[in-house]
CSV table of C-alpha atoms in Angstrom, one decimal:
chain,number,residue,atom,x,y,z
A,1,MET,CA,-0.8,29.3,-46.2
A,2,GLU,CA,-0.9,33.1,-46.1
A,3,PRO,CA,-2.1,34.9,-42.9
A,4,LYS,CA,-5.8,36.1,-43.1
A,5,THR,CA,-5.2,40.0,-43.8
A,6,CYS,CA,-7.3,42.6,-45.7
A,7,SER,CA,-4.9,42.3,-48.8
A,8,ASN,CA,-6.0,38.8,-49.5
A,9,CYS,CA,-9.8,39.1,-48.7
A,10,LYS,CA,-12.3,39.3,-51.7
A,11,HIS,CA,-14.1,42.3,-50.1
A,12,PHE,CA,-10.9,44.4,-50.0
A,13,ARG,CA,-10.3,47.1,-52.5
A,14,LEU,CA,-6.9,48.4,-52.8
A,15,HIS,CA,-6.4,52.2,-53.7
A,16,TYR,CA,-3.9,53.3,-56.3
A,17,ILE,CA,-2.3,56.6,-57.2
A,18,LYS,CA,-1.9,57.6,-61.0
A,19,TYR,CA,1.2,59.5,-62.1
A,20,SER,CA,1.2,61.9,-64.9
A,21,ARG,CA,2.6,59.6,-67.4
A,22,GLY,CA,-0.1,57.2,-66.8
A,23,ASN,CA,1.6,54.6,-64.4
A,24,TYR,CA,-0.2,53.4,-61.3
A,25,SER,CA,1.5,52.6,-58.1
A,26,ALA,CA,-0.6,50.5,-55.3
A,27,LEU,CA,-1.0,52.2,-51.8
A,28,ARG,CA,-0.7,50.6,-48.4
A,29,TYR,CA,-4.5,51.2,-47.8
A,30,GLY,CA,-7.8,50.7,-49.5
A,31,HIS,CA,-11.5,50.2,-48.2
A,32,CYS,CA,-13.5,47.2,-47.2
A,33,VAL,CA,-16.9,46.7,-48.7
A,34,LYS,CA,-18.8,44.2,-46.5
A,35,PRO,CA,-21.1,44.8,-44.7
A,36,ARG,CA,-20.4,48.6,-45.2
A,37,LEU,CA,-17.7,50.8,-46.4
A,38,LYS,CA,-14.8,50.9,-44.0
A,39,LYS,CA,-11.3,52.2,-44.5
A,40,ARG,CA,-8.5,49.6,-43.9
A,41,GLU,CA,-4.8,49.1,-44.4
A,42,ALA,CA,-3.8,46.2,-46.5
A,43,GLN,CA,-1.8,44.4,-43.7
A,44,ASN,CA,-4.7,44.7,-41.0
A,45,LYS,CA,-5.9,41.5,-39.3
A,46,ALA,CA,-8.9,40.2,-41.0
A,47,CYS,CA,-12.2,40.6,-39.7
A,48,GLN,CA,-15.1,38.0,-39.4
A,49,TYR,CA,-16.2,38.8,-43.0
A,50,TRP,CA,-12.9,37.6,-44.6
A,51,GLN,CA,-13.2,35.4,-47.5
A,52,ASP,CA,-10.3,34.1,-49.7
A,53,LYS,CA,-9.8,35.9,-53.0
A,54,LYS,CA,-8.8,32.7,-54.8
A,55,ASP,CA,-12.4,31.3,-54.0
A,56,ASP,CA,-13.9,33.0,-56.9
A,57,PHE,CA,-11.7,31.7,-59.4
């Protein structure tokens, strides 16, 4: 089982950078949308609102 981190939470939105040739690269941070917008690093320990991304599929 994977540890509970922001990167595997369904409320976490990872940020990307777009290069001039149209390629995208993931960054190490993003934001959380529950219960309000918060800046987070992908490997942060999960908060009490954590829900597994895989539960939606």
